[in-house]
Amino acid sequence: MARVGIDRKNFFRRVAMFLAILGPGIITGSVDNDAGGITTYSLAGAIYGYGLIWTLIPSFIVLVVIQEMNARMGIVTGKGLADLIRERAGVKVTFFIFLGLLFSGFGNTMTEFAGVAGSMEVFGVSKYISVPIVAFLVWILVVKGTYKIAERIFLIFSVSLLTYVVSAIMGKPDWSEIGSSIIRPKMAITTQSLAMVIGLVGTTIAPWMQFYMQSSVIEKGLKIQNYNYTLIDIVVGCVVTVVVAFFIMVACGSTLHPQGIVISQAKDAALSLKPLAGNLAAYVFSFGLFIASIFSATILPLATAFFICEAFGFEAGLDKQWNEAGEFYVLYTGILVISALIILIPGAPLIAISLWSQVINGILLPVVLISMMILINNKKIMGLYVNKLTNNIIGWSAVIILVALSLALLVIPFFEKKG
Amino acid sequence: MTAYTTFYLSGIIGKEVFDTDGEAVGVIKDLLINSIPGASNDSGRQIVTAVKLKTDKGFDHYSFEYFSIQKERERIVVTCKELVKIPEEDVLNGMALVENILDKQIVDLNGRKLVRVNDIRLVKLSQGTYPLAVDIGIEGLLRRLGVSQPIKRFLAIFRINIPAKFILWEDVQAIDFSNLNIKLSKSYSKLHTLHPSDLADILEDLGKRSSMRVFSALDEEKAADVLEEMESHAQVHILENLPVEKAADVLEKMPADEVADILDELEDDRAEVLLKEMETESSNEVRELLEYEDDEVGSIMTTDYLSFPASKKVEEVLLELRNKKPEAWELYNFFVTEKDDELIGTFDLRDLVVAESSHRISEIMNTEPVFLLDNQKVGAIAELVSKYDLLAVPVVDDKHLLQGMVLIDDVVEDLIGERRTKRKSR
């Protein structure tokens, strides 16, 4: 009732302040459009025009189905996904998954800092200035920060998502062509285009999201009575993800693609927009990239450190002192600092880094999904709320498609060598 | 040869068992102990009673008596003279170490928190084999992964030790078990030794089903204390899932203002059901408090206070207190009222103790007490409490009739919040 007390609980409680305003699904959906995502969507737009926009539809369905399962598991069990996997699968499987999650956490955080570096370079700021400052600010915000600051930053972020709509419209896209390319996708199946599709799906459905979604639902104290509300929240979140992805692809597809401009980073997309859609469009695009990178750089290392500690039983949470939760702080700080430092190495192989973190995500995702499918069909854990047949059909087909895509990703290089 | 052998659970799970002829008979899947640590059938010392083996015929529990575990040059060898099945009842009464303890959360009674079990250390003595401690450290994890020795040797070059983290078996309260024959209320008896606020933290961190199970096992007094200490969404979860009668019994043991706070968070139907189930006297107090808006002083005041007429003598009041044995917080401040509960003064424990026993309350009371109005905003409390250094402030209505009192305990979080913002803005 009138308890306006200070919140002392763990980090999710802090994040929960966001969630009080916007639901777990919307947050997850927004963090999903991070620097890696923006890069991949830009590349897809630049290379294939509107040709790959259709992939957003199946991605959307799978995204909704997976997140619904996470939310349901969180609501019913009150336990995090890391907890459940550890308790059912034992140390070895858990270790493999979390080693992967740690690497992907590093990879993703590096991608975020690369996004910070790239977007600031468009404004003429050297990465040797922007990256250390951002890393420091993020660390301070998380370790010493308050809700109010974090809240405001999130508001800026969600507004910045609109910038992609602006940049897309500035590129004067041909809407009827976009429409027909979604309804009747024309795509030459080459190894390159297949790799792009894998990249798009991989960046939209990331393994860490499953853990994050489930924990946020628990931290928000959602009940099965709120299930319908939760479902709406998830659908809205997934719509946000897909709509932003759509406009980024449109922005690049309508300007860069007809000119045949080849880009390799999101920054290139912004720079190439300058002559085609004007300085403002380029700045707006970079600003979105910058904010998205910071936001994800705040959440990702924190979430990664938290889940690893959860799985292995270390104390975790920002309410704990350094001497209580040493592993947590070392992990969190380590991921942040090392990622920032690697980006600062002159001539760091940014593209290779983002490629490799996508490969790790691609391998990890099926493993996490299979664990989830097994857990959610276990009556001992889920009781009445085990998967229905339709959930299982969509869930398992998603797993099979993703495994097939990941395998394809591993096999493609061999074909390319032959060819 | 030493009189005892210590080994790790991880060291024998998955091991092949040989008979006296050296033939393999099966693979060890689990060890069974005779009782649940922390439960009332806890004999003080758990002993390993059976081995769950996977043989050609499937899974079964075999009496540990015929097994022998030996360390031969740092390698563990398990042999079995004879396979003797144990009665089904013993399996149900016992507890499986892998299924119920390993990788699960347990309560560390000494450290008063939840921890996750990475491994279990056992000792084999001449009288039997006992669990010694649970390993919750990194070393246990590495051992499970099979890389403990190489990593330790490697780190030794740099003189780095992996610190071992063990919890003695006596300090372990198992949480996650479902095979129980014994009564639920007896399964968590060791938890009663914990402070309610520690117990509340532990319950919040447990999964939904486990937290309900542990909570249901507490007696009403303890349950009330624990519920009071929990975060509001955890309170809601408990009250929604507890049987109505039990929930009402627990609520009756709590101060009315706390109950009002909790019921306010519940859905109206459920709150009404609980209020109906409670005794009328308690529920009426709660209903009155529920009338107040969230941000009004009335919503957080307690209606349990002590008031006396001004004509009473000090010795009479002291005697009354001795007989009544009020709660500690009821002694924070005493009120002096006229016939209609009109507040005319206050006095505190010091005033009472240092006064002559023949004095009347009217002589020792403060006739111009600081007070709050029941419809005032709660924001006013913190300022008043810190300004006048009060432990409890009387609350009156617009006719100056005493309605209750606000305790510093209930506003302390706001006070800390205020301090903090002050410090930050500096």
XYZ file of N, CA and C in Angstrom, chain A residues 1-10 13 74-79 82-84 86-92 95 144-146 218-226 310-315 320 324 327 379-383, chain B residues 99 103-105 113 116-118 136-138 141 144-146 165 176 178 201 204-210 228-229 231 233 236 240 258 260-261 264-265 267 289-290 292 294-295 299-300 378 409-410 413-414 416-417 420 424:
324
model
N 0.855 -1.184 0.000
C 0.000 0.000 0.000
C 0.892 1.235 0.000
N 1.009 1.906 1.102
C 1.720 3.176 1.072
C 3.229 3.027 1.278
N 3.718 1.825 1.123
C 5.161 1.639 1.249
C 5.880 2.192 0.035
N 6.514 3.315 0.197
C 7.218 3.892 -0.940
C 8.699 3.602 -0.785
N 8.976 2.480 -0.107
C 10.332 2.188 0.303
C 11.319 2.150 -0.834
N 12.585 2.222 -0.496
C 13.593 2.103 -1.540
C 13.709 0.643 -1.892
N 13.961 0.370 -3.123
C 14.056 -1.009 -3.556
C 15.447 -1.511 -3.267
N 15.487 -2.679 -2.624
C 16.796 -3.172 -2.231
C 17.101 -4.473 -2.927
N 16.125 -5.009 -3.636
C 16.326 -6.344 -4.224
C 17.279 -6.278 -5.402
N 17.421 -7.421 -6.033
C 18.487 -7.562 -7.029
C 18.267 -6.743 -8.289
N 15.102 -6.052 -10.143
C 14.202 -5.101 -9.517
C 14.452 -3.713 -10.098
N 8.136 -18.948 -16.671
C 8.446 -18.036 -15.575
C 7.254 -17.879 -14.642
N 6.079 -17.708 -15.238
C 4.881 -17.498 -14.422
C 4.578 -18.744 -13.590
N 4.647 -19.909 -14.218
C 4.242 -21.132 -13.516
C 5.273 -21.559 -12.469
N 6.547 -21.539 -12.826
C 7.543 -22.092 -11.900
C 8.133 -21.045 -10.976
N 8.163 -19.794 -11.410
C 8.840 -18.779 -10.615
C 10.345 -18.976 -10.600
N 10.826 -19.813 -11.514
C 12.266 -20.063 -11.572
C 12.824 -19.602 -12.898
N 17.852 -20.451 -16.367
C 19.156 -20.968 -15.968
C 18.998 -21.971 -14.831
N 18.180 -21.615 -13.847
C 17.894 -22.512 -12.721
C 17.348 -23.843 -13.210
N 16.336 -23.762 -14.062
C 15.661 -24.973 -14.515
C 16.605 -25.877 -15.307
N 19.857 -25.996 -15.097
C 20.838 -26.574 -14.192
C 20.235 -27.746 -13.415
N 18.991 -27.571 -12.935
C 18.401 -28.603 -12.094
C 18.040 -29.856 -12.880
N 17.693 -29.694 -14.143
C 17.272 -30.857 -14.926
C 18.419 -31.479 -15.698
N 19.344 -30.644 -16.161
C 20.329 -31.169 -17.107
C 21.696 -31.410 -16.482
N 21.913 -30.946 -15.256
C 23.184 -31.188 -14.614
C 24.266 -30.226 -15.064
N 25.466 -30.445 -14.532
C 26.531 -29.466 -14.701
C 27.055 -29.407 -16.134
N 27.202 -30.564 -16.766
C 27.917 -30.548 -18.042
C 27.166 -29.794 -19.136
N 27.121 -26.202 -18.283
C 28.410 -25.564 -18.523
C 28.571 -25.222 -20.003
N 26.184 2.221 -9.843
C 25.843 3.282 -8.893
C 24.521 3.966 -9.225
N 23.935 3.573 -10.319
C 22.832 4.369 -10.853
C 21.520 4.240 -10.116
N 20.583 5.043 -10.497
C 19.236 4.970 -9.944
C 18.270 4.691 -11.086
N 9.399 -13.196 -13.940
C 9.431 -13.566 -12.522
C 9.577 -12.322 -11.665
N 10.503 -11.463 -12.076
C 10.782 -10.290 -11.265
C 9.572 -9.371 -11.201
N 8.771 -9.397 -12.249
C 7.579 -8.554 -12.251
C 6.469 -9.197 -11.421
N 6.690 -10.434 -10.992
C 5.699 -11.100 -10.148
C 4.408 -11.387 -10.885
N 4.505 -11.671 -12.182
C 3.287 -11.921 -12.948
C 2.650 -13.230 -12.531
N 1.323 -13.257 -12.610
C 0.579 -14.446 -12.222
C -0.133 -15.005 -13.441
N -0.617 -16.231 -13.295
C -1.265 -16.864 -14.431
C -2.540 -16.102 -14.805
N -3.103 -15.368 -13.842
C -4.277 -14.547 -14.151
C -3.923 -13.415 -15.114
N -2.631 -13.001 -15.081
C -2.210 -11.913 -15.975
C -1.799 -12.436 -17.342
N 23.434 -17.330 -11.732
C 22.231 -18.063 -11.355
C 22.431 -19.564 -11.573
N 22.990 -19.905 -12.724
C 23.153 -21.320 -13.062
C 24.150 -22.002 -12.147
N 25.208 -21.291 -11.768
C 26.247 -21.948 -10.992
C 26.165 -21.630 -9.507
N 25.098 -20.969 -9.120
C 24.854 -20.776 -7.699
C 25.739 -19.737 -7.039
N 26.289 -18.797 -7.826
C 27.026 -17.708 -7.191
C 26.026 -16.624 -6.816
N 26.392 -15.858 -5.819
C 25.514 -14.754 -5.453
C 25.571 -13.713 -6.553
N 23.982 -6.594 -3.766
C 25.017 -7.263 -2.985
C 26.317 -6.449 -3.037
N 30.474 -9.949 -1.284
C 29.446 -10.989 -1.255
C 29.288 -11.638 -2.618
N 31.986 -12.914 -7.861
C 31.944 -13.511 -9.199
C 31.080 -12.676 -10.137
N 5.648 -32.478 -17.018
C 4.485 -32.264 -16.136
C 4.909 -31.941 -14.710
N 6.041 -32.530 -14.282
C 6.525 -32.273 -12.923
C 6.817 -30.801 -12.735
N 7.298 -30.153 -13.779
C 7.665 -28.744 -13.677
C 6.475 -27.850 -13.987
N 5.754 -28.159 -15.059
C 4.741 -27.236 -15.559
C 3.316 -27.580 -15.121
N 3.109 -28.765 -14.571
C 1.764 -29.130 -14.123
C 0.765 -29.064 -15.266
N 19.026 -37.055 -6.978
C 17.735 -36.542 -7.414
C 17.276 -35.331 -6.604
N 22.790 -30.349 -7.574
C 22.331 -29.327 -8.524
C 21.094 -28.574 -8.038
N 20.558 -28.946 -6.888
C 19.371 -28.265 -6.387
C 19.783 -27.161 -5.416
N 18.792 -26.346 -5.053
C 19.051 -25.330 -4.047
C 18.764 -25.900 -2.666
N 21.124 -18.521 3.807
C 20.750 -18.189 2.435
C 20.636 -19.442 1.590
N 23.441 -23.336 -4.188
C 23.264 -24.448 -5.106
C 24.361 -25.477 -4.880
N 23.964 -26.738 -4.866
C 24.896 -27.814 -4.521
C 25.645 -28.286 -5.759
N 26.967 -28.184 -5.702
C 27.777 -28.652 -6.825
C 28.250 -30.085 -6.636
N 29.787 -26.145 -2.485
C 29.072 -25.129 -3.269
C 30.070 -24.254 -4.010
N 31.336 -24.637 -4.026
C 32.373 -23.778 -4.603
C 32.680 -24.098 -6.057
N 33.595 -23.313 -6.595
C 34.008 -23.488 -7.989
C 34.705 -24.831 -8.165
N 32.403 -27.500 -9.071
C 31.971 -27.418 -10.474
C 33.011 -28.029 -11.391
N 33.070 -31.712 -11.239
C 31.976 -32.304 -12.009
C 32.312 -32.340 -13.494
N 33.014 -31.311 -13.955
C 33.375 -31.251 -15.361
C 34.577 -32.131 -15.660
N 35.188 -32.664 -14.596
C 36.334 -33.554 -14.771
C 37.631 -32.831 -15.044
N 34.561 -24.228 -0.988
C 33.430 -23.714 -0.212
C 32.542 -24.888 0.164
N 13.981 -29.144 -2.081
C 13.298 -29.707 -3.235
C 13.168 -31.213 -3.134
N 10.045 -34.429 -3.409
C 8.623 -34.584 -3.681
C 8.151 -35.984 -3.347
N 13.457 -13.741 2.837
C 14.349 -13.595 1.676
C 14.510 -14.920 0.951
N 11.425 -15.833 -1.039
C 11.283 -15.047 -2.260
C 12.160 -15.589 -3.374
N 13.313 -16.132 -2.997
C 14.231 -16.636 -4.015
C 13.885 -18.039 -4.488
N 13.040 -18.724 -3.745
C 12.662 -20.078 -4.144
C 11.652 -20.032 -5.280
N 11.531 -21.139 -5.976
C 10.492 -21.242 -7.003
C 9.117 -21.199 -6.367
N 8.085 -21.038 -7.211
C 6.744 -20.861 -6.662
C 6.270 -22.069 -5.853
N 6.492 -23.266 -6.406
C 5.963 -24.433 -5.717
C 6.700 -24.662 -4.401
N 8.023 -24.563 -4.432
C 8.796 -24.797 -3.207
C 8.452 -23.768 -2.145
N 4.995 -10.970 6.937
C 5.147 -9.537 7.153
C 6.429 -9.010 6.518
N 7.473 -9.866 6.502
C 8.778 -9.433 6.019
C 8.934 -9.558 4.508
N 8.312 -9.248 0.319
C 7.966 -8.236 -0.683
C 6.514 -8.440 -1.105
N 4.813 -8.670 -3.919
C 4.311 -9.643 -4.896
C 4.449 -11.074 -4.392
N 1.441 -11.634 -2.149
C 0.251 -11.903 -2.951
C 0.252 -13.360 -3.409
N -2.675 -16.016 -2.336
C -3.575 -16.516 -3.371
C -3.572 -18.032 -3.451
N -0.629 -4.040 8.737
C 0.094 -4.877 7.767
C -0.892 -5.672 6.919
N -3.940 -4.880 6.219
C -4.590 -3.973 5.277
C -3.691 -3.728 4.071
N -2.396 -3.533 4.328
C -1.445 -3.321 3.233
C -1.478 -4.469 2.247
N -4.766 -4.956 0.269
C -4.903 -3.932 -0.746
C -4.293 -4.371 -2.077
N -3.270 -5.216 -1.985
C -2.587 -5.691 -3.186
C -3.352 -6.828 -3.853
N -6.601 -9.143 -5.256
C -7.824 -8.830 -5.985
C -8.971 -8.758 -4.985
N -9.182 0.270 8.287
C -7.936 0.772 7.707
C -8.002 0.799 6.187
N -8.718 -0.173 5.618
C -8.800 -0.252 4.154
C -9.550 0.935 3.565
N -8.989 3.978 4.187
C -8.080 5.082 3.893
C -7.431 4.925 2.531
N -4.326 5.146 -0.141
C -2.934 4.680 -0.028
C -1.977 5.709 0.558
N -2.211 6.979 0.225
C -1.222 7.965 0.638
C -1.641 8.710 1.899
N -3.678 4.875 6.469
C -3.446 3.602 5.810
C -2.251 2.852 6.380
N -1.342 3.554 7.039
C -0.189 2.811 7.564
C -0.137 2.806 9.090
N 1.019 10.802 3.777
C 2.082 10.076 4.477
C 3.417 10.793 4.412
N 8.991 2.074 12.581
C 9.326 0.880 11.790
C 8.669 0.920 10.417
N 7.464 1.487 10.391
C 6.712 1.480 9.140
C 7.109 2.596 8.191
N 11.784 3.035 5.950
C 12.272 2.980 4.572
C 12.146 4.336 3.892
N 11.058 5.035 4.204
C 10.899 6.373 3.651
C 11.970 7.309 4.190
N 14.981 6.509 5.225
C 16.258 6.219 4.582
C 16.263 6.833 3.189
N 15.129 6.683 2.504
C 15.023 7.249 1.166
C 15.290 8.747 1.182
N 18.896 9.556 1.731
C 19.694 9.241 0.568
C 19.587 10.355 -0.468
N 22.517 12.709 -1.915
C 22.814 12.751 -3.348
C 22.758 14.166 -3.894
